[in-house]
Coordinates of C-alpha atoms in Angstrom, one line a residue:
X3 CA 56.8 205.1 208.0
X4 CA 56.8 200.8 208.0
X5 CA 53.4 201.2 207.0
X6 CA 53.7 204.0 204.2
X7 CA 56.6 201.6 202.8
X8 CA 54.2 198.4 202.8
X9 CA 51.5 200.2 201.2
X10 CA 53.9 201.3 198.6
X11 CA 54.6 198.0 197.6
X12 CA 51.3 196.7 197.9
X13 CA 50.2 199.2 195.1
X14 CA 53.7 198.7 193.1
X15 CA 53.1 195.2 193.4
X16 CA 48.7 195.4 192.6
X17 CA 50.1 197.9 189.6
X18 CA 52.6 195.1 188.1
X19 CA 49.6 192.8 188.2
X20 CA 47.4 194.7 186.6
X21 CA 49.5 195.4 183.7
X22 CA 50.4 191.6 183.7
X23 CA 46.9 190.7 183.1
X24 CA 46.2 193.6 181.1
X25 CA 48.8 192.0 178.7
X26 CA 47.6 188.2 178.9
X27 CA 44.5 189.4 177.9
X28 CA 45.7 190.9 174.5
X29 CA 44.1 188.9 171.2
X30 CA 47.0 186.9 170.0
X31 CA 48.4 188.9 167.6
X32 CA 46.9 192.6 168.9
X33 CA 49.9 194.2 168.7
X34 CA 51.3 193.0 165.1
X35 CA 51.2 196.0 162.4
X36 CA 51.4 195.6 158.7
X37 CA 54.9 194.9 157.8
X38 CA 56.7 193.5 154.5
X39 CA 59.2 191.1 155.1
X40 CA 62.2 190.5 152.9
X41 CA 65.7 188.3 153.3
X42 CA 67.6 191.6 154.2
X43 CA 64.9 192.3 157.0
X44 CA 63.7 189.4 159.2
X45 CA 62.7 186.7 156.4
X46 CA 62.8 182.9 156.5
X47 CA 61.2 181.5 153.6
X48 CA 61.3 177.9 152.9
X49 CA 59.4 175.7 150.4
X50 CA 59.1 171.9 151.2
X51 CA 61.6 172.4 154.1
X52 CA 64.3 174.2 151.7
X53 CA 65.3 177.7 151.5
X54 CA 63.9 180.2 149.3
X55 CA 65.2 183.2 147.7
X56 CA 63.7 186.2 145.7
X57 CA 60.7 186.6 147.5
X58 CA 59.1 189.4 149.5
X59 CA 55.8 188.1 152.6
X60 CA 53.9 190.8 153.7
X61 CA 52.1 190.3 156.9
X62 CA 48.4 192.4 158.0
X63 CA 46.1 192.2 160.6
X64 CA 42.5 191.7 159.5
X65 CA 40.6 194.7 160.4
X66 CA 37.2 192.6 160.0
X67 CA 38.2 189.7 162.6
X68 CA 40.6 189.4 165.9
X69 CA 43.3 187.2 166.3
X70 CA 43.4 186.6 162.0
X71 CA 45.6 188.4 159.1
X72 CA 46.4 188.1 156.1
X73 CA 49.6 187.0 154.2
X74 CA 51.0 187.7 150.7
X75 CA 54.1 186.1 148.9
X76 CA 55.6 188.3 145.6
X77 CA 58.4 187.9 144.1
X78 CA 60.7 190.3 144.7
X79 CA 61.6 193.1 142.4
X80 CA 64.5 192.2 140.5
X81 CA 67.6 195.1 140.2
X82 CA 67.9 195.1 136.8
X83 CA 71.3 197.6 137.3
X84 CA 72.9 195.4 139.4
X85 CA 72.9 192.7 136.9
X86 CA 73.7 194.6 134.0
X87 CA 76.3 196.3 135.7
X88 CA 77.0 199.9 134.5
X89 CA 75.2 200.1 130.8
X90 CA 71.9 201.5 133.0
X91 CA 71.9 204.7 135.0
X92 CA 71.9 203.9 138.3
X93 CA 70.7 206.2 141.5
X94 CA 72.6 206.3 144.4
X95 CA 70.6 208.1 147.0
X96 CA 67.5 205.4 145.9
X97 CA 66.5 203.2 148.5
X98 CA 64.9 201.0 145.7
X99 CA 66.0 200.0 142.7
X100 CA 65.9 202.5 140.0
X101 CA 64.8 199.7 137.1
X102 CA 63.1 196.9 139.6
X103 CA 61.8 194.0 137.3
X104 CA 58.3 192.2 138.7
X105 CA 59.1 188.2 138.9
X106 CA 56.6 185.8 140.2
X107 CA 55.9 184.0 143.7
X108 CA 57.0 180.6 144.7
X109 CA 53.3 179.7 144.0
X110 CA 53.1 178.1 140.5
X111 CA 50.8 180.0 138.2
X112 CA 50.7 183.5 140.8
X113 CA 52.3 186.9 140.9
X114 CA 51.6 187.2 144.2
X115 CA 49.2 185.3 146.5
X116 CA 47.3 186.3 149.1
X117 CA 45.8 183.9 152.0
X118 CA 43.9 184.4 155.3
X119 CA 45.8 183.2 158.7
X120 CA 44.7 182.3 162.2
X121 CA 46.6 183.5 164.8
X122 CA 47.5 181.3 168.0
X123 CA 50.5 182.9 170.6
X124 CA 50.5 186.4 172.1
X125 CA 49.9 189.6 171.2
X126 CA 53.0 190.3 169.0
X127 CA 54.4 186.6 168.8
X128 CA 51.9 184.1 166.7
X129 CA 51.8 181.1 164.8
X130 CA 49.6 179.6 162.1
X131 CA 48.7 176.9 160.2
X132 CA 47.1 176.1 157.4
X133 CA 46.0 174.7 153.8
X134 CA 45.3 177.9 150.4
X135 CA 44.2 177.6 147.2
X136 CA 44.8 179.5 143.8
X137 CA 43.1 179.4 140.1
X138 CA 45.4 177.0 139.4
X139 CA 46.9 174.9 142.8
X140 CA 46.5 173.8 146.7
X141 CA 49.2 174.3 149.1
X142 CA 49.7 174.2 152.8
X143 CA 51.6 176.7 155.0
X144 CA 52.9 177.6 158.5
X145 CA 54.9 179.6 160.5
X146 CA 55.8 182.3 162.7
X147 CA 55.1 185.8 162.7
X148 CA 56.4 188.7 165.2
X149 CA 57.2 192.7 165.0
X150 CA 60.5 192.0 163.6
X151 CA 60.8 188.4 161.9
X152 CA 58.3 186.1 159.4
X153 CA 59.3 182.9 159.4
X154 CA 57.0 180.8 156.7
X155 CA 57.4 177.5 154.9
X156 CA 55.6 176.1 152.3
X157 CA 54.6 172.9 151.2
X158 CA 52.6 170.2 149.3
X159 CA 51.8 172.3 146.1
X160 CA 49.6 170.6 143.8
X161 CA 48.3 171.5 140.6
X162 CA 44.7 171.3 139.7
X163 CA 45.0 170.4 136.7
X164 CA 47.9 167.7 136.4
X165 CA 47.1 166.6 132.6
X166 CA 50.5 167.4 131.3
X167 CA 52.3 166.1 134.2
X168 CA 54.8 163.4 133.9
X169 CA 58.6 162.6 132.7
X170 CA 59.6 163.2 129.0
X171 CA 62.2 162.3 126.7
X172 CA 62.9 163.0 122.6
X173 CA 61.8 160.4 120.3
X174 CA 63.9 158.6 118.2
X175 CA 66.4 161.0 116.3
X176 CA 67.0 158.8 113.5
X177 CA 64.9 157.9 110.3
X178 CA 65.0 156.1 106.7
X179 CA 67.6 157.9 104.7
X180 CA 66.0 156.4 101.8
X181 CA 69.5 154.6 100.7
X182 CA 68.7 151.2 103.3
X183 CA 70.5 153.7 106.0
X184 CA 69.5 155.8 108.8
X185 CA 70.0 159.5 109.0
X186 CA 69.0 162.3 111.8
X187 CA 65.9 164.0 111.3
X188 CA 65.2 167.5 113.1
X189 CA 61.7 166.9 112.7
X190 CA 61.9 164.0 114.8
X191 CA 63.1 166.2 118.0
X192 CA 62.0 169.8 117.1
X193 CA 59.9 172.0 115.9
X194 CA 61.4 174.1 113.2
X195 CA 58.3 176.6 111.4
X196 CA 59.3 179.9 109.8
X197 CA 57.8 182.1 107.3
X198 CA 58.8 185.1 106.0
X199 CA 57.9 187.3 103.0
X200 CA 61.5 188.5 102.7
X201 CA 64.5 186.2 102.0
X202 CA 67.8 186.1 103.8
X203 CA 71.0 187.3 102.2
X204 CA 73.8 185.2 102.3
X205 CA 77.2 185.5 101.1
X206 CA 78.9 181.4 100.1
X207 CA 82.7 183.3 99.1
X208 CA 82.1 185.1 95.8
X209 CA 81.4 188.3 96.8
X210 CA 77.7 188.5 96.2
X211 CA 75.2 187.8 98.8
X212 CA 72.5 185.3 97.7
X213 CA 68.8 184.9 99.3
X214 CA 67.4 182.3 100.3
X215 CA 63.8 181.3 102.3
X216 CA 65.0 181.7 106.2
X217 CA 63.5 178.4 107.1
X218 CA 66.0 176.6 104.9
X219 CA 69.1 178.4 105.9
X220 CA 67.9 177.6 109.9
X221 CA 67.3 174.2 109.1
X222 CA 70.7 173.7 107.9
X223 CA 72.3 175.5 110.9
X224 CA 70.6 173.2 112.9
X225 CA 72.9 170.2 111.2
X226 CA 76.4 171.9 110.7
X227 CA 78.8 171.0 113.1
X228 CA 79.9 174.2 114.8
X229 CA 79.6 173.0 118.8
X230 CA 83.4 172.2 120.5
X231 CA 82.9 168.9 122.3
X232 CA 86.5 168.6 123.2
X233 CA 90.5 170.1 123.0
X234 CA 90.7 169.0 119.0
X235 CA 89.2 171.6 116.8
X236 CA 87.7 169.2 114.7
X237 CA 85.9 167.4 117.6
X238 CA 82.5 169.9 116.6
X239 CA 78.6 168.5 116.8
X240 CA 75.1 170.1 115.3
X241 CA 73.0 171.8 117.7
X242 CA 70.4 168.8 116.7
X243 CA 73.0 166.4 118.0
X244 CA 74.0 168.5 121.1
X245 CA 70.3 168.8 122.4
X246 CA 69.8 164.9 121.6
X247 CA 73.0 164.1 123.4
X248 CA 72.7 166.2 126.6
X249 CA 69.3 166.3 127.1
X250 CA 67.7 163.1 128.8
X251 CA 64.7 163.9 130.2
X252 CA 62.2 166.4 131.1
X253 CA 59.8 166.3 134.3
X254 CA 56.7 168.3 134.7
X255 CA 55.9 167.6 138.0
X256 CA 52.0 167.4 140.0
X257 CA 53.8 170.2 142.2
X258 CA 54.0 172.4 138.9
X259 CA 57.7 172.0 138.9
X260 CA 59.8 171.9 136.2
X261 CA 63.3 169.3 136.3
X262 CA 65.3 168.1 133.8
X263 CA 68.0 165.3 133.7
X264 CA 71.5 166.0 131.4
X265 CA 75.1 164.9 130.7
X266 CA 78.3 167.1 130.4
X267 CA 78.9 167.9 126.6
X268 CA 82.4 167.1 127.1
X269 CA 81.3 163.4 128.5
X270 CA 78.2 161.9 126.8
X271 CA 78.7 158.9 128.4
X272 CA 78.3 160.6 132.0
X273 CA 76.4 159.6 134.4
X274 CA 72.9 162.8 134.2
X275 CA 72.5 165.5 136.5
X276 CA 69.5 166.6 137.6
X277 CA 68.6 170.5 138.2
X278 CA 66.9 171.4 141.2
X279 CA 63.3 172.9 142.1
X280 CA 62.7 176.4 142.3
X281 CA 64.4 177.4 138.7
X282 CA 61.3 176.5 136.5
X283 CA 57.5 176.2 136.9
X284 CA 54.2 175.7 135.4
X285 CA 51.1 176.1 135.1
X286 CA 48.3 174.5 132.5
X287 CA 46.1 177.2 131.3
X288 CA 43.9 175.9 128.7
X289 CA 44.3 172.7 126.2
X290 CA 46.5 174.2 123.9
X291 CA 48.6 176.3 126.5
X292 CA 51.3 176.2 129.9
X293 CA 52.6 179.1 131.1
X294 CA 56.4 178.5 132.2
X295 CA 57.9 180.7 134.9
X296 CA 61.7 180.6 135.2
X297 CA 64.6 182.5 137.0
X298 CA 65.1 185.7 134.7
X299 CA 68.1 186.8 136.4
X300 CA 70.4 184.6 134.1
X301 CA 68.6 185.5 131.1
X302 CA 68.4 189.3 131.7
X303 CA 71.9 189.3 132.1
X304 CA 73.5 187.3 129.3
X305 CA 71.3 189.1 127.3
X306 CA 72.4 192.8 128.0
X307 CA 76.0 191.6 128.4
X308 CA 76.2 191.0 125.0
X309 CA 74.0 193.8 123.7
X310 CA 76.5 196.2 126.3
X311 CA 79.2 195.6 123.3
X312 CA 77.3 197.4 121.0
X313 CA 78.9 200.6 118.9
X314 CA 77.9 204.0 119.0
X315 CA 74.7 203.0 116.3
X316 CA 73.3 200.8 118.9
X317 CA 70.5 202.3 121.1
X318 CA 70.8 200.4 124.2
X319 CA 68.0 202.5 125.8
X320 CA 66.1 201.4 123.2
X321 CA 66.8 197.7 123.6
X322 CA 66.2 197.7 127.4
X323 CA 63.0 199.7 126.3
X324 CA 61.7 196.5 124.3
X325 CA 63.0 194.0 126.5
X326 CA 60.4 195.9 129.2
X327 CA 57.8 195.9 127.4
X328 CA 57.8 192.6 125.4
X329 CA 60.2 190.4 127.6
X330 CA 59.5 191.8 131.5
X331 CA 55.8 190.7 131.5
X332 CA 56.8 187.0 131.4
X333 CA 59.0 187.4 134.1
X334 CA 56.1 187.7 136.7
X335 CA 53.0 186.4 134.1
X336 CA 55.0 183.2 132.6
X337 CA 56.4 182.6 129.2
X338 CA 53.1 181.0 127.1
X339 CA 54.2 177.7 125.8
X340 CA 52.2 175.8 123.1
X341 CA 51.9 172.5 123.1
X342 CA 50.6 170.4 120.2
X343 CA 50.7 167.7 117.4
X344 CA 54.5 167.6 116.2
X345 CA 55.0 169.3 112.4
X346 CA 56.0 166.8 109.7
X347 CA 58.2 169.7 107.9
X348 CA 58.7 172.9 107.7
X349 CA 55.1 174.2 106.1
X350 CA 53.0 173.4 108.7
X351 CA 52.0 169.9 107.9
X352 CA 50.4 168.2 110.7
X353 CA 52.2 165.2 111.6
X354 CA 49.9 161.7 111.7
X355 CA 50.7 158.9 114.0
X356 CA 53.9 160.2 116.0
X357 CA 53.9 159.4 119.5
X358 CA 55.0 163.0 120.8
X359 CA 53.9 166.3 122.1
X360 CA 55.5 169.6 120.7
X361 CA 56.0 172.2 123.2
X362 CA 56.6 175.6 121.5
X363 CA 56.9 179.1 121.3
X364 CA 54.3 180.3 118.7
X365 CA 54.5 183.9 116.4
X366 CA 52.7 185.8 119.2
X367 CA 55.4 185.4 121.4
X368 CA 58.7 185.2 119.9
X369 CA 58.0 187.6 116.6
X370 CA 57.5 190.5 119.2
X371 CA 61.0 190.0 121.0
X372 CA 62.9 188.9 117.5
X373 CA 61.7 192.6 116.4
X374 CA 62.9 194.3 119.7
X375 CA 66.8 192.4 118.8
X376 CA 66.1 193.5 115.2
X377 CA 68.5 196.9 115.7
X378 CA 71.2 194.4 117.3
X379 CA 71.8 192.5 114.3
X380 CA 72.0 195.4 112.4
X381 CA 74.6 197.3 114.2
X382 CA 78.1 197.2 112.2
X383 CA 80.2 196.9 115.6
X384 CA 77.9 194.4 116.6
X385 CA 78.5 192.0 113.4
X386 CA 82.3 193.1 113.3
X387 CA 82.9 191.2 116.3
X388 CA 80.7 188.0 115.8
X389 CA 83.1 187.6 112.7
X390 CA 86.2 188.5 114.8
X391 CA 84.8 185.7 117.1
X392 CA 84.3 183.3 114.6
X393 CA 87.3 183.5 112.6
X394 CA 89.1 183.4 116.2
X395 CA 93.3 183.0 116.6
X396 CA 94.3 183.3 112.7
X397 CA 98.0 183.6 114.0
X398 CA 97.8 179.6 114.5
X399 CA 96.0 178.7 111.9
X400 CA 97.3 177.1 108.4
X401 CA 95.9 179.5 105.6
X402 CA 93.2 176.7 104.6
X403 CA 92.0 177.0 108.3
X404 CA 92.2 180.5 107.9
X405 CA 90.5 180.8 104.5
X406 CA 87.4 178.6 105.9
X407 CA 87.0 180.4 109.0
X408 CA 87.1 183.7 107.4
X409 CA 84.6 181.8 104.8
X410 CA 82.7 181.0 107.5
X411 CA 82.7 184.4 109.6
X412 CA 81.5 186.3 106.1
X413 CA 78.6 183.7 105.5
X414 CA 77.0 184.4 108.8
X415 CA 77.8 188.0 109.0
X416 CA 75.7 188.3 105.9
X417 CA 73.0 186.6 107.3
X418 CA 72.7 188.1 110.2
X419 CA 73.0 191.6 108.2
X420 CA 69.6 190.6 106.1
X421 CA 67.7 189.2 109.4
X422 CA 66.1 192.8 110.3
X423 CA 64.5 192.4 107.0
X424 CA 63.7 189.0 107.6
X425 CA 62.0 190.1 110.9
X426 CA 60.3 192.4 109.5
X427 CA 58.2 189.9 106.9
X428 CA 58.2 187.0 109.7
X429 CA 54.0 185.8 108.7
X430 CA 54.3 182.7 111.1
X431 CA 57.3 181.3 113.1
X432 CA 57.1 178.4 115.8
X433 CA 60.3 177.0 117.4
X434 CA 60.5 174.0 120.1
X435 CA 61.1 170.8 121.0
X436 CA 59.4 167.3 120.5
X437 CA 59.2 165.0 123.7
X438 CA 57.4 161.8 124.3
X439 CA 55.7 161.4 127.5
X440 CA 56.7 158.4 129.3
X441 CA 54.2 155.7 130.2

């Protein structure tokens, strides 16, 4: 019986061996399957050693080659109902979102990117190491891969092409007002182009709307004081001034970043804040063209919020609708940004001899998405309570402040009421800004 038992645990024992080196002699990374990765389930994405959110890594073996797989980063789909909160339908037995918006990767440039890896470890717990490129940047990677968790960080992106890399700032606001003086000149600082066949109707107090070319009227909105900038309701600035005052600088980084330094509103004299990575990025396409990538969470959202206000005319299925199909794409593809010679004025004169680039959005882009906001600005409700907004708490108003905000809410409610039309002649329009690159 002695002998029986030590036999059996000689063949136990020769068994647990066996196994043991059956096991070491697994290909690292033998017994990982495909799996996708997300923050909800196992997923530790960093760029330059900070975290990362709003991206999905999927993980497969490569069926050509052992101990290699292949890695892909995508942005993650982006619940459009969760952000809009209740104006779209919403599925509660889906296990994905019923309206999930593409966005891009962390890689400038990329939807999604995909890279070969070699595997070093065991069979279902490897590392790897490594340097990519894509069409348009280099980057290295590693990390750490297993049945359950990804664990990946990446670093030292670098552009290809860095030509429009660098820090910028507006040039000089102010100009010859012809009278020995110096006066702000929008055309210093922005790019103001646009051309319609139909005029814009607008209402100055006696009752009968007047047109007038739409370039005009948004030139002059660009100057009238309408911004708070403190308690006193006379403390107002021009959105040309605001821009100038809060905006400091610009930095395209060689990473394809996209930074920009700025002061509170409230307190110009400040001391400027700068964002972080990860909210903006580009890419240079051609000589004439960068696509910018940016969060589209924020601008998804304020935009339905106020479109979710609409009346019983409004179609917001039709809005969302157009926002897919003419705003959605740049989510994941990049908004196309022309940059260019500055504009001397409002017809499209090229401007000679001014040390600054204009970075723009040109008719292709923007007429598209003005026509898909068209119905908004022609819904009653809609321009009902802009004027309710405008003309604000009458009860503590004198009846001049009362007469001139009502003045006020009338001469914009009129406009806005004639833009459809306006829209609907746009021929050319091109809005940006004007920076000079520092030396």
């Amino acid at each position: 019986m002695k002998k029986k038992f030590t036999y059996l645990c000689a063949m136990a024992g020769a068994l647990c061996m066996f196994t043991a080196c059956s096991d070491d002699d697994k290909l690292p990374g033998e017994s990982l399957e495909t799996k996708t990765y997300t923050e909800a389930d196992g997923l530790t994405l960093n760029l330059d050693n900070e975290a990362v959110t709003g991206q999905v890594v999927t993980f497969a073996p490569d069926a050509n080659a052992d101990s290699k797989g292949v890695i892909t980063i995508a942005g993650a789909p982006l619940d459009l109902g969760a952000i809009i909160g209740g104006v779209m339908p919403t599925d509660a037995a889906a296990t994905q979102p019923v309206f999930a918006l593409p966005t891009s990767s962390i890689i400038p440039g990329s939807t999604s990117v995909s890279f070969p890896v070699d595997l070093v470890g065991s069979a279902d717990n490897c590392t790897f190491e490594g340097t990519s490129s894509t069409d348009y940047c280099t980057f290295e990677y590693a990390g750490n891969v297993t049945k359950e968790t990804m664990t990946l960080n990446i670093s030292k992106i670098a552009l290809k092409n860095t030509s429009m890399a660098g820090t910028y700032t507006f040039p000089e606001l102010y100009g010859d007002n012809g009278w020995g003086g110096l006066e702000p000149k929008a055309y210093n600082i922005m790019r103001i182009l646009w051309k319609s066949d139909k005029n814009a109707m607008v209402d100055f107090g006696s009752g009968t709307p007047v047109p007038m070319p739409i370039d005009g009227i948004f030139g002059m909105a660009l100057v009238m004081p309408m911004i708070p900038t403190g308690d006193n309701p006379e403390d107002k600035t021009s959105v040309l001034m605001f821009l100038y005052d809060t905006l400091k600088e610009v930095t395209l980084g060689t990473d394809g970043s996209v930074t920009a330094k700025y002061v509170d509103a409230e307190d110009l004299t400040g001391t400027p804040v700068e964002s972080p990575k990860g909210l903006a990025r580009y890419v240079v396409v051609d000589d004439h063209t960068l696509r910018l990538f940016i969060d589209p969470a924020a601008i998804i959202k304020s935009t339905v919020e106020k479109a979710s206000k609409s009346s019983r005319t409004l179609s917001i299925e039709s809005l969302i609708e157009g926002l897919m199909t003419q705003v959605v794409p740049m989510l994941s593809n990049g908004v196309p940004v022309t940059y260019g010679p500055c504009l001397a004025d409002g017809e499209g004169t090229i401007r000679e001899d001014f040390a600054a680039t204009s970075f723009y959005l040109n008719t292709e882009t923007l007429l598209p998405i003005l026509k898909v906001f068209a119905p908004v600005l022609g819904d009653e409700d809609v321009l009902n309570k802009i004027a309710e907004s405008m003309v604000g708490d009458v009860e503590n108003m004198t009846p001049a402040e009362k007469e001139q905000a009502e003045g006020m809410a009338k001469m914009a409610t009129s406009l806005l009421k004639s833009l459809p039309d306006v829209i609907d002649g746009t021929t050319r329009i091109e809005l940006g800004i004007n920076l000079t690159k520092a030396e």
